[in-house]
mmCIF file of C-alpha atoms in Angstrom:
data_model
loop_
_atom_site.group_PDB
_atom_site.id
_atom_site.type_symbol
_atom_site.label_atom_id
_atom_site.label_comp_id
_atom_site.label_asym_id
_atom_site.label_seq_id
_atom_site.Cartn_x
_atom_site.Cartn_y
_atom_site.Cartn_z
ATOM 1 C CA MET A 139 0.000 0.000 0.000
ATOM 2 C CA ARG A 140 1.696 3.136 -1.283
ATOM 3 C CA GLY A 141 -0.572 5.528 0.552
ATOM 4 C CA ASP A 142 -1.506 7.543 -2.537
ATOM 5 C CA PHE A 143 -5.033 6.186 -3.153
ATOM 6 C CA ILE A 144 -7.460 8.843 -4.435
ATOM 7 C CA LYS A 145 -11.207 8.203 -4.106
ATOM 8 C CA GLY A 146 -12.948 8.130 -7.451
ATOM 9 C CA VAL A 147 -9.609 8.079 -9.346
ATOM 10 C CA SER A 148 -7.553 5.102 -8.169
ATOM 11 C CA ASP A 149 -8.037 1.387 -8.717
ATOM 12 C CA LEU A 150 -7.795 -1.146 -5.926
ATOM 13 C CA ASP A 151 -5.633 -4.114 -6.926
ATOM 14 C CA PHE A 152 -5.634 -7.561 -5.325
ATOM 15 C CA PHE A 153 -3.445 -10.545 -6.152
ATOM 16 C CA ALA A 154 -4.440 -14.039 -5.027
ATOM 17 C CA VAL A 155 -2.084 -16.999 -5.042
ATOM 18 C CA VAL A 156 -3.711 -20.422 -4.875
ATOM 19 C CA LYS A 157 -2.277 -23.907 -4.548
ATOM 20 C CA THR A 158 -5.055 -25.619 -6.511
ATOM 21 C CA GLU A 159 -8.139 -24.585 -8.449
ATOM 22 C CA ASP A 160 -10.069 -22.959 -5.662
ATOM 23 C CA LYS A 161 -13.851 -22.829 -5.543
ATOM 24 C CA ILE A 162 -13.724 -19.258 -4.274
ATOM 25 C CA LEU A 163 -11.978 -17.827 -7.351
ATOM 26 C CA PRO A 164 -15.155 -17.262 -9.388
ATOM 27 C CA SER A 165 -16.714 -15.222 -6.570
ATOM 28 C CA LEU A 166 -13.539 -13.536 -5.285
ATOM 29 C CA ARG A 167 -14.042 -10.294 -7.245
ATOM 30 C CA GLU A 168 -17.606 -9.923 -5.954
ATOM 31 C CA ILE A 169 -16.478 -10.596 -2.369
ATOM 32 C CA LEU A 170 -13.677 -8.017 -2.599
ATOM 33 C CA GLU A 171 -15.920 -5.447 -4.297
ATOM 34 C CA ASN A 172 -18.483 -5.838 -1.492
ATOM 35 C CA CYS A 173 -15.798 -5.543 1.193
ATOM 36 C CA THR A 174 -14.341 -2.396 -0.368
ATOM 37 C CA LYS A 175 -17.467 -0.642 -1.690
ATOM 38 C CA ASP A 176 -17.105 2.282 0.743
ATOM 39 C CA ILE A 177 -13.578 3.004 -0.500
ATOM 40 C CA ASP A 178 -14.883 4.367 -3.856
ATOM 41 C CA ALA A 179 -12.278 2.780 -6.129
ATOM 42 C CA VAL A 180 -12.749 3.249 -9.870
ATOM 43 C CA GLU A 181 -12.204 -0.478 -10.291
ATOM 44 C CA VAL A 182 -11.450 -3.470 -8.087
ATOM 45 C CA ASP A 183 -8.943 -5.556 -10.023
ATOM 46 C CA VAL A 184 -8.326 -9.156 -8.968
ATOM 47 C CA ALA A 185 -5.471 -11.114 -10.544
ATOM 48 C CA TRP A 186 -4.515 -14.619 -9.493
ATOM 49 C CA GLU A 187 -1.917 -17.261 -10.161
ATOM 50 C CA PHE A 188 -1.073 -20.786 -9.052
ATOM 51 C CA LEU A 189 1.695 -21.007 -6.454
ATOM 52 C CA LYS A 190 3.544 -23.598 -8.568
ATOM 53 C CA ASN A 191 3.894 -21.057 -11.422
ATOM 54 C CA LEU A 192 5.455 -18.205 -9.451
ATOM 55 C CA ASP A 193 9.017 -19.468 -9.855
ATOM 56 C CA ASP A 194 8.948 -18.950 -13.659
ATOM 57 C CA LEU A 195 6.252 -16.467 -14.653
ATOM 58 C CA PHE A 196 7.388 -16.078 -18.244
ATOM 59 C CA ASN A 197 7.213 -19.804 -19.043
ATOM 60 C CA LYS A 198 4.693 -21.278 -16.618
ATOM 61 C CA GLY A 199 2.484 -18.487 -15.351
ATOM 62 C CA VAL A 200 1.326 -15.050 -16.321
ATOM 63 C CA PRO A 201 4.045 -12.357 -16.259
ATOM 64 C CA PHE A 202 1.923 -9.797 -14.406
ATOM 65 C CA LYS A 203 3.427 -6.309 -14.575
ATOM 66 C CA PHE A 204 3.509 -5.988 -10.783
ATOM 67 C CA LEU A 205 5.536 -9.202 -10.440
ATOM 68 C CA THR A 206 7.939 -8.317 -13.246
ATOM 69 C CA VAL A 207 8.580 -4.758 -14.449
ATOM 70 C CA TYR A 208 7.034 -3.177 -11.297
ATOM 71 C CA GLN A 209 8.334 -5.886 -8.975
ATOM 72 C CA GLU A 210 10.318 -3.510 -6.771
ATOM 73 C CA ASP A 211 7.187 -1.447 -6.087
ATOM 74 C CA PHE A 212 5.155 -4.605 -5.396
ATOM 75 C CA LEU A 213 7.713 -5.963 -2.935
ATOM 76 C CA GLU A 214 7.958 -2.627 -1.141
ATOM 77 C CA ASN A 215 4.225 -1.914 -0.908
ATOM 78 C CA HIS A 216 2.226 -5.162 -0.908
ATOM 79 C CA VAL A 217 0.251 -6.251 2.132
ATOM 80 C CA VAL A 218 -0.635 -9.874 2.820
ATOM 81 C CA ILE A 219 -4.318 -10.131 3.758
ATOM 82 C CA TYR A 220 -4.438 -13.889 4.230
ATOM 83 C CA GLY A 221 -1.900 -16.698 3.966
ATOM 84 C CA GLU A 222 1.843 -16.613 3.453
ATOM 85 C CA ASP A 223 3.934 -13.858 1.905
ATOM 86 C CA ILE A 224 5.181 -14.833 -1.566
ATOM 87 C CA ALA A 225 7.978 -12.240 -1.707
ATOM 88 C CA LYS A 226 10.730 -14.720 -0.883
ATOM 89 C CA ILE A 227 9.783 -17.211 -3.577
ATOM 90 C CA LEU A 228 9.455 -14.770 -6.489
ATOM 91 C CA PRO A 229 12.315 -14.791 -8.983
ATOM 92 C CA LYS A 230 14.116 -11.457 -8.939
ATOM 93 C CA TYR A 231 14.003 -9.478 -12.166
ATOM 94 C CA LYS A 232 16.126 -6.502 -13.129
ATOM 95 C CA PHE A 233 14.126 -3.641 -14.602
ATOM 96 C CA GLU A 234 16.671 -3.196 -17.402
ATOM 97 C CA ASP A 235 16.202 -6.807 -18.499
ATOM 98 C CA LEU A 236 12.437 -6.344 -18.866
ATOM 99 C CA ILE A 237 12.286 -3.151 -20.932
ATOM 100 C CA GLU A 238 12.140 -4.793 -24.360
ATOM 101 C CA TRP A 239 9.500 -7.286 -23.174
ATOM 102 C CA ARG A 240 7.398 -4.467 -21.666
ATOM 103 C CA VAL A 241 7.595 -2.286 -24.781
ATOM 104 C CA LYS A 242 6.505 -5.199 -26.994
ATOM 105 C CA ARG A 243 3.662 -6.004 -24.586
ATOM 106 C CA LEU A 244 2.448 -2.387 -24.585
ATOM 107 C CA LEU A 245 2.552 -2.253 -28.399
ATOM 108 C CA MET A 246 0.560 -5.483 -28.567
ATOM 109 C CA LEU A 247 -1.996 -4.115 -26.073
ATOM 110 C CA SER A 248 -2.401 -0.857 -28.005
ATOM 111 C CA ASP A 249 -3.064 -2.837 -31.214
ATOM 112 C CA ALA A 250 -5.400 -5.318 -29.500
ATOM 113 C CA ASN A 251 -7.411 -2.533 -27.864
ATOM 114 C CA ARG A 252 -7.783 -0.290 -30.895
ATOM 115 C CA GLY A 253 -11.124 1.512 -30.558
ATOM 116 C CA LYS A 254 -11.587 0.607 -26.874
ATOM 117 C CA LEU A 255 -11.085 4.001 -25.251
ATOM 118 C CA LYS A 256 -10.921 2.816 -21.636
ATOM 119 C CA MET A 257 -8.252 0.229 -22.437
ATOM 120 C CA LEU A 258 -6.288 2.696 -24.584
ATOM 121 C CA HIS A 259 -6.369 5.169 -21.692
ATOM 122 C CA ILE A 260 -5.000 2.451 -19.383
ATOM 123 C CA THR A 261 -2.322 1.514 -21.931
ATOM 124 C CA ALA A 262 -1.338 5.179 -22.287
ATOM 125 C CA GLY A 263 -0.925 5.329 -18.514
ATOM 126 C CA GLU A 264 1.285 2.249 -18.634
ATOM 127 C CA VAL A 265 3.428 3.792 -21.378
ATOM 128 C CA ALA A 266 3.698 6.940 -19.259
ATOM 129 C CA ARG A 267 4.826 4.900 -16.243
ATOM 130 C CA LEU A 268 7.448 3.111 -18.318
ATOM 131 C CA LEU A 269 8.728 6.378 -19.788
ATOM 132 C CA ALA A 270 8.950 7.971 -16.343
ATOM 133 C CA LEU A 271 10.851 4.955 -14.966
ATOM 134 C CA LEU A 272 13.181 5.028 -17.939
ATOM 135 C CA ASN A 273 13.814 8.706 -17.251
ATOM 136 C CA GLY A 274 14.711 8.363 -13.590
ATOM 137 C CA ALA A 275 11.525 7.958 -11.548
ATOM 138 C CA LYS A 276 12.350 5.745 -8.565
ATOM 139 C CA SER A 277 8.794 5.043 -7.441
ATOM 140 C CA LEU A 278 5.257 4.497 -8.693
ATOM 141 C CA LYS A 279 3.894 6.933 -6.093
ATOM 142 C CA LYS A 280 1.610 9.378 -7.857
ATOM 143 C CA LYS A 281 3.357 12.586 -6.713
ATOM 144 C CA ILE A 282 6.813 11.353 -7.719
ATOM 145 C CA PHE A 283 5.524 9.899 -10.955
ATOM 146 C CA SER A 284 3.514 12.952 -11.857
ATOM 147 C CA ARG A 285 6.565 15.179 -11.376
ATOM 148 C CA HIS A 286 8.732 12.941 -13.586
ATOM 149 C CA PHE A 287 6.058 12.677 -16.249
ATOM 150 C CA THR A 288 5.516 16.443 -16.289
ATOM 151 C CA LEU A 289 9.270 16.988 -16.762
ATOM 152 C CA LEU A 290 9.348 14.267 -19.405
ATOM 153 C CA GLY A 291 6.361 15.893 -21.124
ATOM 154 C CA MET A 292 8.248 19.148 -21.348
ATOM 155 C CA LYS A 293 11.171 17.328 -22.992
ATOM 156 C CA MET A 294 8.861 15.412 -25.329
ATOM 157 C CA ARG A 295 7.083 18.531 -26.607
ATOM 158 C CA PHE A 296 10.209 19.238 -28.626
ATOM 159 C CA LEU A 297 9.869 15.809 -30.272
ATOM 160 C CA SER A 298 6.174 16.007 -31.136
ATOM 161 C CA THR A 299 4.892 12.805 -32.723
ATOM 162 C CA PRO A 300 1.388 11.304 -32.815
ATOM 163 C CA LEU A 301 2.306 8.818 -30.027
ATOM 164 C CA ILE A 302 3.761 11.513 -27.770
ATOM 165 C CA ASP A 303 0.790 13.824 -28.447
ATOM 166 C CA PHE A 304 -1.574 10.953 -27.565
ATOM 167 C CA LEU A 305 0.310 10.251 -24.325
ATOM 168 C CA LEU A 306 0.266 13.872 -23.247
ATOM 169 C CA LYS A 307 -3.481 14.135 -23.903
ATOM 170 C CA ALA A 308 -4.655 10.704 -22.706
ATOM 171 C CA SER A 309 -2.393 9.940 -19.794
ATOM 172 C CA PRO A 310 -3.636 10.189 -16.216
ATOM 173 C CA PHE A 311 -0.250 11.715 -15.379
ATOM 174 C CA ARG A 312 -0.916 14.943 -17.257
ATOM 175 C CA ALA A 313 -1.035 18.087 -15.178
ATOM 176 C CA GLY A 314 -4.229 18.492 -13.189
ATOM 177 C CA MET A 315 -5.249 14.853 -12.791
ATOM 178 C CA TRP A 316 -3.629 14.491 -9.371
#
């Protein structure tokens, strides 16, 4: 928990690790949405993975962004609600080693979500996060990120391209959102 949740703006993310196909998985989102309804999150996102897949996410499991490219933030800010902490069993990834994979993934997502404005907005935010990290941001905290993205935006205005213009208009990190 980073401590930068904003009612009506932020998502609430949960990650469940299960040993076997659990009967609760189909109803987990509804349970968590009911438990958190007074928090006023834009979305309650529930990802899950089998415990046996966590040791090799790229070949056995799903390489979730928070376990790979944002792993440092996850390890620093996650809170275990129930069960054992998985931090010690996760393979350690270096951010630099994941950049090419993340860029390809974001390009694939932008193509796959063509015409879906909500998903394109989310993808633009992810591109903004990656650009800020690549340009020195040391945290995913909104204030730090917003400052880095604003500075990056000033640099990028000199390099105006359709992608950069889209990012500056669509990203939640533009001035005034937070």
